[in-house]
Short mmCIF file of C-alpha atoms and ligand atoms in Angstrom, two decimals:
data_model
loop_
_atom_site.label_atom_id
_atom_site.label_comp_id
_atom_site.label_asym_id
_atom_site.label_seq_id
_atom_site.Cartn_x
_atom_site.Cartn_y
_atom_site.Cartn_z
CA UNK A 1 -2.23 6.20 17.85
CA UNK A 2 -1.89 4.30 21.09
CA UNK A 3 -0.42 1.09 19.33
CA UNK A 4 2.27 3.30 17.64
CA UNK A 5 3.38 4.72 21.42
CA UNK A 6 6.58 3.31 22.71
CA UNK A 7 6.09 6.58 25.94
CA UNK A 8 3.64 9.12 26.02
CA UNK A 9 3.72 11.13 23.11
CA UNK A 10 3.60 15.05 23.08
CA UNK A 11 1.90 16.11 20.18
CA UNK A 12 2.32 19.92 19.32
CA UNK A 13 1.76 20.32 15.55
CA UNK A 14 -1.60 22.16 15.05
CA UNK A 15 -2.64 19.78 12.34
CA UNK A 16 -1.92 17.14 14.51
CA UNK A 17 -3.82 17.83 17.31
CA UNK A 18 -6.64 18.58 14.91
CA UNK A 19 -6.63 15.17 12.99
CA UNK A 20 -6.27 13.22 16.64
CA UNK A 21 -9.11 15.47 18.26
CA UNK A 22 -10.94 17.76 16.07
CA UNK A 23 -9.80 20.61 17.96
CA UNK A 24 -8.40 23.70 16.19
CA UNK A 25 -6.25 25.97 17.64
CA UNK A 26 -2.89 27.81 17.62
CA UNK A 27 -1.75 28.04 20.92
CA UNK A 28 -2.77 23.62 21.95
CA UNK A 29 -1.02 20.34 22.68
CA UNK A 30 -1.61 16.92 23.70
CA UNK A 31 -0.68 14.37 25.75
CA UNK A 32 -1.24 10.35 24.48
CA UNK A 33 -0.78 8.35 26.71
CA UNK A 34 -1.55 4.65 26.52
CA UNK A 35 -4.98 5.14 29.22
CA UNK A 36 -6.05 8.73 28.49
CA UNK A 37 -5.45 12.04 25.90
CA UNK A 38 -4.78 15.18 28.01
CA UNK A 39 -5.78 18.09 26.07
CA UNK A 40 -3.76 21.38 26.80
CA UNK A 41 -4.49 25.06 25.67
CA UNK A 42 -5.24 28.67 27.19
CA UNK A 43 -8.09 30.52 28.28
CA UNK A 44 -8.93 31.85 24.57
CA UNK A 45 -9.84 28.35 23.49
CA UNK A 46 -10.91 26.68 26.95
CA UNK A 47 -14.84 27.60 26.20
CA UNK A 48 -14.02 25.18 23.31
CA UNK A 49 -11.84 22.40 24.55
CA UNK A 50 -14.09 21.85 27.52
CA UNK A 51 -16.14 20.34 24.13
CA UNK A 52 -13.67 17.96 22.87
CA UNK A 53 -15.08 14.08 23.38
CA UNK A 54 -12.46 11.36 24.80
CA UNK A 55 -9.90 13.84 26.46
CA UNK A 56 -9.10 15.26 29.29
CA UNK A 57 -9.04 19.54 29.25
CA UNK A 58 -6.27 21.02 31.39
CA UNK A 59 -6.68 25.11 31.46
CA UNK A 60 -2.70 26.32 30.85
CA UNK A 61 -0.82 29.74 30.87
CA UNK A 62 -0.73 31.76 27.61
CA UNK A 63 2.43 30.85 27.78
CA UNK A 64 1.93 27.05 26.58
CA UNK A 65 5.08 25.20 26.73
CA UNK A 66 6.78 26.86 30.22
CA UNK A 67 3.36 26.19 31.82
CA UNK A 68 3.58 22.71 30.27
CA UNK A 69 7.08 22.30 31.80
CA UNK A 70 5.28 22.13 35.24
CA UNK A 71 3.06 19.59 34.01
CA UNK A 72 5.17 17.06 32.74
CA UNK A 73 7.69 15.39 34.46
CA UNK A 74 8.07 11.97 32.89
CA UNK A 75 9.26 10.83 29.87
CA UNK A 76 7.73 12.42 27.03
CA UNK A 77 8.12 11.71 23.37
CA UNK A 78 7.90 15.18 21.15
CA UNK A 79 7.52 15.90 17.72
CA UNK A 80 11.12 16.31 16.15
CA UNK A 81 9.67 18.02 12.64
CA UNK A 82 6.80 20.24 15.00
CA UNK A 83 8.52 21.55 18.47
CA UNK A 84 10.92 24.49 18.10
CA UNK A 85 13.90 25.17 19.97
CA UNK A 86 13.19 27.19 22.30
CA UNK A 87 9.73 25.25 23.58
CA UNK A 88 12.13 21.92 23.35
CA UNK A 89 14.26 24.03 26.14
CA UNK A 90 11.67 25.03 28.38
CA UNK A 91 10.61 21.41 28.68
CA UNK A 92 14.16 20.17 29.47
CA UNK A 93 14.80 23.10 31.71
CA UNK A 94 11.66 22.22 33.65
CA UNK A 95 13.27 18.41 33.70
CA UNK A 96 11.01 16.14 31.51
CA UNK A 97 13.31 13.85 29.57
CA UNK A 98 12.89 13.84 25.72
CA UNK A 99 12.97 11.53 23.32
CA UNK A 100 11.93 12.54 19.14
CA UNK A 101 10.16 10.94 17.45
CA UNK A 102 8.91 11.54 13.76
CA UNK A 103 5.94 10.53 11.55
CA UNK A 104 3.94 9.18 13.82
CA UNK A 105 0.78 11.15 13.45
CA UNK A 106 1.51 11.61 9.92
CA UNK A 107 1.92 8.03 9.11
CA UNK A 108 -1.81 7.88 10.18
CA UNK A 109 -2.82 10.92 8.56
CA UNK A 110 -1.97 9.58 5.17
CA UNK A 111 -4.33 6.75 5.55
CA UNK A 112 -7.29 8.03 4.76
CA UNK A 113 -10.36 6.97 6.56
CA UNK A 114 -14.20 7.08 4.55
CA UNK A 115 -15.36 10.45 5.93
CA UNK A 116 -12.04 12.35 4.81
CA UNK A 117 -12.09 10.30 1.25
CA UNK A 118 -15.41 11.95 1.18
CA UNK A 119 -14.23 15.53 2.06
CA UNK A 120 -11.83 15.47 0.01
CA UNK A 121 -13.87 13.77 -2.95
CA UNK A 122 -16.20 17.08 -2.36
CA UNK A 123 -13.00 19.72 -2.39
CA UNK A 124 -12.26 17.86 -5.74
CA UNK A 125 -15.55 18.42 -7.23
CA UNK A 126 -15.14 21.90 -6.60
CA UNK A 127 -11.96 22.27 -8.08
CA UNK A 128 -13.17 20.15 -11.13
CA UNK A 129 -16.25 22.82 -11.73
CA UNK A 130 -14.06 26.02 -11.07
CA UNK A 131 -11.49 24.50 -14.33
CA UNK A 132 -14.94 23.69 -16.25
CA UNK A 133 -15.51 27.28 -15.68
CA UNK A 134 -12.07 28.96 -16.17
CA UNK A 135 -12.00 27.27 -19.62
CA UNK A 136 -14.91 29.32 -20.88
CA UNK A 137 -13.07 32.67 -19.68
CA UNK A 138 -11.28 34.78 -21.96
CA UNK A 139 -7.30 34.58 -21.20
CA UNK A 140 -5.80 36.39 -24.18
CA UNK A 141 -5.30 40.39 -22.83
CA UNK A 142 -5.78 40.09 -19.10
CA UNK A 143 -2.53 39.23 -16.16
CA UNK A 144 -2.00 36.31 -14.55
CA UNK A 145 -2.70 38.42 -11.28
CA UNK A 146 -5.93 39.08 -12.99
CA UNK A 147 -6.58 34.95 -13.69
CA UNK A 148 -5.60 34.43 -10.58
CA UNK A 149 -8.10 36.58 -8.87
CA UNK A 150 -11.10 35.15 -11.15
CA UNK A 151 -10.21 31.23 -9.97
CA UNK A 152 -10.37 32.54 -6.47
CA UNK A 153 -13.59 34.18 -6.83
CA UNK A 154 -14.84 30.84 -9.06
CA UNK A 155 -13.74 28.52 -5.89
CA UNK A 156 -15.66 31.19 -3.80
CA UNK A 157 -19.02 30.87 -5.70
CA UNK A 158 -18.79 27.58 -6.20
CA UNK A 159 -18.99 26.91 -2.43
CA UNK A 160 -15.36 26.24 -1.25
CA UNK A 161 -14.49 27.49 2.46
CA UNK A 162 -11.04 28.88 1.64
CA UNK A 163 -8.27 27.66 -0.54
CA UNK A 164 -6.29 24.94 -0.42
CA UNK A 165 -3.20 27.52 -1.39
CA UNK A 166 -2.80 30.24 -3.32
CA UNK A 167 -3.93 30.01 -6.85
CA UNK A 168 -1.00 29.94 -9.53
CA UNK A 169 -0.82 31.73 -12.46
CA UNK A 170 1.88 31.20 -15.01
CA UNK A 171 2.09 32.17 -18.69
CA UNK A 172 4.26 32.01 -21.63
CA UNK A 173 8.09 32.07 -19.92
CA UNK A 174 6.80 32.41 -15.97
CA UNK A 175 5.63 29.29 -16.60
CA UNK A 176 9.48 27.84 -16.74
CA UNK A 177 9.46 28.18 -12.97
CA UNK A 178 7.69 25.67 -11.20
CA UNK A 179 6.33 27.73 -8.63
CA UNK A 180 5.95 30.97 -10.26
CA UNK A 181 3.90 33.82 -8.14
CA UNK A 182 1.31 34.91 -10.84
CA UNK A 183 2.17 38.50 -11.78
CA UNK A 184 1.50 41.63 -13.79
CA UNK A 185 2.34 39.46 -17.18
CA UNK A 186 -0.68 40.18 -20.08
CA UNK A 187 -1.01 36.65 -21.70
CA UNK A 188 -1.14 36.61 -25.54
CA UNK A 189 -2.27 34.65 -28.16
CA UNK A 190 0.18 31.26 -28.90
CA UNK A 191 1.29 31.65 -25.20
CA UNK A 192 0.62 28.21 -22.56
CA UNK A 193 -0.82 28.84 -19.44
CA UNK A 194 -0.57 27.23 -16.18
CA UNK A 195 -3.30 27.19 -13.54
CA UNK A 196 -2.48 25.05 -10.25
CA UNK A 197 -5.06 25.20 -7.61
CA UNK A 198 -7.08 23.76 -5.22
CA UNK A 199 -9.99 24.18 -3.52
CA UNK A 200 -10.83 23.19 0.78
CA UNK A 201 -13.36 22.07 1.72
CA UNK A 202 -14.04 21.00 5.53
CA UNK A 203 -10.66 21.47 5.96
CA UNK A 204 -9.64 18.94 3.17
CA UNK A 205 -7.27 20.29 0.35
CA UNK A 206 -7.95 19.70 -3.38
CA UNK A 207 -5.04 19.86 -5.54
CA UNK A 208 -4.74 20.18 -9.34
CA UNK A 209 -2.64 21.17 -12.20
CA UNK A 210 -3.63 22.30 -15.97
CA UNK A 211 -1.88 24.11 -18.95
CA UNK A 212 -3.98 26.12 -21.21
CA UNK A 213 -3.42 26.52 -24.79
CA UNK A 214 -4.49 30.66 -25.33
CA UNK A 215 -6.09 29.62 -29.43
CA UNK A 216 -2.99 28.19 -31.59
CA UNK A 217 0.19 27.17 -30.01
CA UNK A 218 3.47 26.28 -31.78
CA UNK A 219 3.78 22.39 -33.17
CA UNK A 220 6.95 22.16 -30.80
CA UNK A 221 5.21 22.87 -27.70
CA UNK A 222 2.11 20.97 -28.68
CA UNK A 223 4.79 17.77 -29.01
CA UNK A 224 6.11 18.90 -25.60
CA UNK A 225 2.62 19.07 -24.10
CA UNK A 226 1.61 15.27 -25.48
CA UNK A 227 5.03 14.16 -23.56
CA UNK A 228 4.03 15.70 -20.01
CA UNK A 229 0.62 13.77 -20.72
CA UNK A 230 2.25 10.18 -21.36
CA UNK A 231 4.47 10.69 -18.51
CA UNK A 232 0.98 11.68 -16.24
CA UNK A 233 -0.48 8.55 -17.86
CA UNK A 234 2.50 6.48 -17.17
CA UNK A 235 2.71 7.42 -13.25
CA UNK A 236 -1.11 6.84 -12.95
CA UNK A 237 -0.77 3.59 -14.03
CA UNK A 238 2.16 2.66 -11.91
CA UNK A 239 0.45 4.25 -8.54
CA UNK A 240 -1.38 0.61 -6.18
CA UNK A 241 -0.85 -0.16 -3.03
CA UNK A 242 3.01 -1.84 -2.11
CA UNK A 243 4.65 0.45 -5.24
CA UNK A 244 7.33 3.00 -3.43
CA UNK A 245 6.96 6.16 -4.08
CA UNK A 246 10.66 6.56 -5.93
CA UNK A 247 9.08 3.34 -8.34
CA UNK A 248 5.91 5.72 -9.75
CA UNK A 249 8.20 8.83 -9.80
CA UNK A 250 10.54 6.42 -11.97
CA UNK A 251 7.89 5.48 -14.15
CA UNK A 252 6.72 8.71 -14.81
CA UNK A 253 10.02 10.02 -15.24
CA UNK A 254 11.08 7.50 -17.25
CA UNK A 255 8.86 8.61 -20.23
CA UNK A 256 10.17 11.86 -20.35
CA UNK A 257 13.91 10.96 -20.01
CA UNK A 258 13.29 8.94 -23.19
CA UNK A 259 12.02 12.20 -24.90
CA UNK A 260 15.08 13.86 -23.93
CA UNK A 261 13.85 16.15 -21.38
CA UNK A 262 15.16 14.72 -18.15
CA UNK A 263 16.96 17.58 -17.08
CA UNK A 264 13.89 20.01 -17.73
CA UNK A 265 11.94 18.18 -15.23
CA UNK A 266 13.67 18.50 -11.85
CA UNK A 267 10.88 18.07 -9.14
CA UNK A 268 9.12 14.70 -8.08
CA UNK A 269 6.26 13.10 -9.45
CA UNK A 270 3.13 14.16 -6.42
CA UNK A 271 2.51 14.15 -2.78
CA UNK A 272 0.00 13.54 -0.63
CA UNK A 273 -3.26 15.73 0.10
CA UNK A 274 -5.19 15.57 2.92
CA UNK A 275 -5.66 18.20 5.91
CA UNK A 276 -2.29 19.91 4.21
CA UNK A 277 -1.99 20.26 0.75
CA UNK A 278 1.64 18.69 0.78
CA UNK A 279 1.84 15.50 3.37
CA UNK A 280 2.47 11.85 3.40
CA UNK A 281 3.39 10.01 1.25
CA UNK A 282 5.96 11.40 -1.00
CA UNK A 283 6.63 10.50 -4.81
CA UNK A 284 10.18 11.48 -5.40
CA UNK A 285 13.19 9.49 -6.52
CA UNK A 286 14.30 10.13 -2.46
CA UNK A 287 11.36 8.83 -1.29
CA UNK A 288 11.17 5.80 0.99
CA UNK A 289 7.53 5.78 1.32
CA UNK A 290 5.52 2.43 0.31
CA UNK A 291 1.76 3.13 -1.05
CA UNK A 292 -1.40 2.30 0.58
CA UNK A 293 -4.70 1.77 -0.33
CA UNK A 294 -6.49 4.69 1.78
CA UNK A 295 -3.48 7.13 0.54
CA UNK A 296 -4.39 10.18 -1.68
CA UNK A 297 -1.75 11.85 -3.78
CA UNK A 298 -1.16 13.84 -6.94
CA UNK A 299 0.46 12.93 -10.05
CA UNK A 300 2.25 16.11 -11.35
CA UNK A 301 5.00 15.45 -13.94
CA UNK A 302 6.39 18.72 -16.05
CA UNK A 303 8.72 19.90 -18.21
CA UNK A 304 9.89 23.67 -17.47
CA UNK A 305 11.45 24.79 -20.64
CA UNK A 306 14.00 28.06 -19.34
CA UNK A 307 12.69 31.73 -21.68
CA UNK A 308 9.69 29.57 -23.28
CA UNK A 309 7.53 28.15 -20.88
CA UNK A 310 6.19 25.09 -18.71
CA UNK A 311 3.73 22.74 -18.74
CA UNK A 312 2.40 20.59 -16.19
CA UNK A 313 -0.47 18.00 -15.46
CA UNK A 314 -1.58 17.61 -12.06
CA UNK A 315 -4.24 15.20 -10.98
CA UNK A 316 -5.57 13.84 -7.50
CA UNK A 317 -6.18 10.11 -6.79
CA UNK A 318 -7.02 7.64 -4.31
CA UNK A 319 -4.91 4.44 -3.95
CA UNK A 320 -7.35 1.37 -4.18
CA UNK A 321 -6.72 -1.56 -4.00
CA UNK A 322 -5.66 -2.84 -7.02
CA UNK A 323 -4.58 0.38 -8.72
CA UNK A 324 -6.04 4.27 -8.28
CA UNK A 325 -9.20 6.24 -8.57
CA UNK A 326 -8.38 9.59 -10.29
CA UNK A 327 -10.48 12.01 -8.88
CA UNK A 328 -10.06 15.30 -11.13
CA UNK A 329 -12.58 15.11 -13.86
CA UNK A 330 -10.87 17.82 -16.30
CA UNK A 331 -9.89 17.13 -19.89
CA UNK A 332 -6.17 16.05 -20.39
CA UNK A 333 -5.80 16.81 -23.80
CA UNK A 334 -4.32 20.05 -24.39
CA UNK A 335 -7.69 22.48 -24.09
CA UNK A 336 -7.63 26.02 -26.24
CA UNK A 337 -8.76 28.70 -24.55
CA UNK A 338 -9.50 32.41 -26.03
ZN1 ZN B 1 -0.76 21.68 -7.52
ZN1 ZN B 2 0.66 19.34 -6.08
#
């Protein structure tokens, strides 16, 4: 973090301050500066901070950021995407000068160092065995709510710590919305279903996407289906280290512009995973963001078909270096459910 400092950086994002010190709290900040990390937070977390290894623990107000106003008095680089408004003011009424910065932390936290890979490789596993087991469940007859509840409960038993988000549910036309909210919906025979979720694991986030087939669906929609998975195919084998992130959205897209269904898939290819479930780097054709070996991101094309339905493929890899290491295990080829 040092080498990346151009003043001392103020670092306020929770996540942040976790990934830069391992300590967790709502109400925290730091201080990096190029000889020493002063660690800032309240009474509530003090019995805990006095813990942290490598910084220096300063006891503060409740109220963090007019207490930190005192504090500071130099020049202080903040987090433009992180501090609000109104902490921004009390540090500028209080007279430290601020400059913004962005993506700093986050530029680091999308390299992923061994001991995350293997948290995250472990949140994966999870998620792998809790589709393994959602496949043998009956779908036809019970809500997406319902669904919804069961992967929860399969993540629970299965030893996650919490969710990486909330599980989605879609079938039959919810599904044309990429970010449905599973609801009261019964699914029915012939109907697709589609199940994104994720599990966490020491604090790592597991990501993944699969559409169900509830016994026989149409020919049409099984042609649909086998585009989504050429287009998944096609951005897995464009993702190594030096490709942008707009190049593997583009070569995922590309296959399913040729089909014909450009318009019907209007979000980006994947993101990254890590701490968050959405972080650096971003595949999107906006994206300026050049892969690394060490990154971890999903590849999620989909084609949302408005009244009839969606289907998506979402898997998790790790950028090598030569290529990727895809890291959900479940079948690709459209899987029938009852
Ligand atoms: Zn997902
Ligand atoms: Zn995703």
């Amino acid at each position: 973090m040092r080498e990346l400092l151009q003043e001392p950086l103020l670092v306020s994002a929770p996540v942040n301050v976790r990934y830069l010190t391992g300590f967790e709290s709502t109400n925290a900040a730091i201080l990096v500066e190029p000889e020493r990390v002063r660690l800032f937070t309240d009474f509530r977390y003090a019995e805990r901070a006095r813990e942290v290894e490598g910084v220096e623990f300063e006891e503060t107000k409740r109220y963090l950021y007019s207490d930190l106003a005192e504090r500071l008095s130099e020049r202080v680089a903040f987090e433009a995407d992180a501090l609000t408004y109104a902490n921004y003011e009390f540090l500028r009424e209080g007279g430290v000068e601020l400059v913004p910065r962005r993506s700093l932390v986050e530029s680091l936290r999308a390299v992923k160092q061994s001991e995350e890979l293997e948290a995250i490789r472990r949140a994966t596993e999870v998620t792998n065995q809790a589709y393994e087991r959602l496949a043998e469940e009956q779908f036809a007859g019970r809500t997406e709510k319902e669904l919804a509840w069961r992967m929860e409960q399969l993540f629970h038993d299965l030893g996650a710590d919490a969710l990486a988000f909330p599980v989605d549910v879609a079938a039959g036309p919810t599904a044309a919305s990429p970010h449905a909210v599973p609801g009261d919906r019964v699914v029915e025979e012939s109907d697709l279903v589609l199940v994104d979720a994720g599990a966490m694991l020491e604090g790592y986030c597991s990501d993944c996407t699969r559409t169900f087939a509830v016994g026989e669906v149409s020919d049409s929609l099984r042609d649909v289906y086998e585009i989504v998975r050429r287009a998944e195919q096609a951005g897995l084998e464009a993702i190594r280290p030096g490709v942008s992130g707009r190049d593997a959205d583009v070569a995922a897209r590309a296959v399913i512009e040729d089909a014909g269904y450009g318009e019907n898939f209007g979000h980006g290819l994947g993101h990254g995973v890590g701490l968050l479930v959405h972080e650096a780097p971003v595949l999107r054709l906006e994206s300026e963001d050049v892969l690394a070996a060490g990154n971890v991101v999903t590849v999620e094309p989909g084609i949302y078909l408005s009244g009839v339905g969606g289907i998506r493929i979402e898997d998790l890899v790790v950028v090598t270096d030569d290529g990727c290491e895809v890291l959900t295990s479940f079948p690709k080829e459209l899987v029938s459910v009852g």
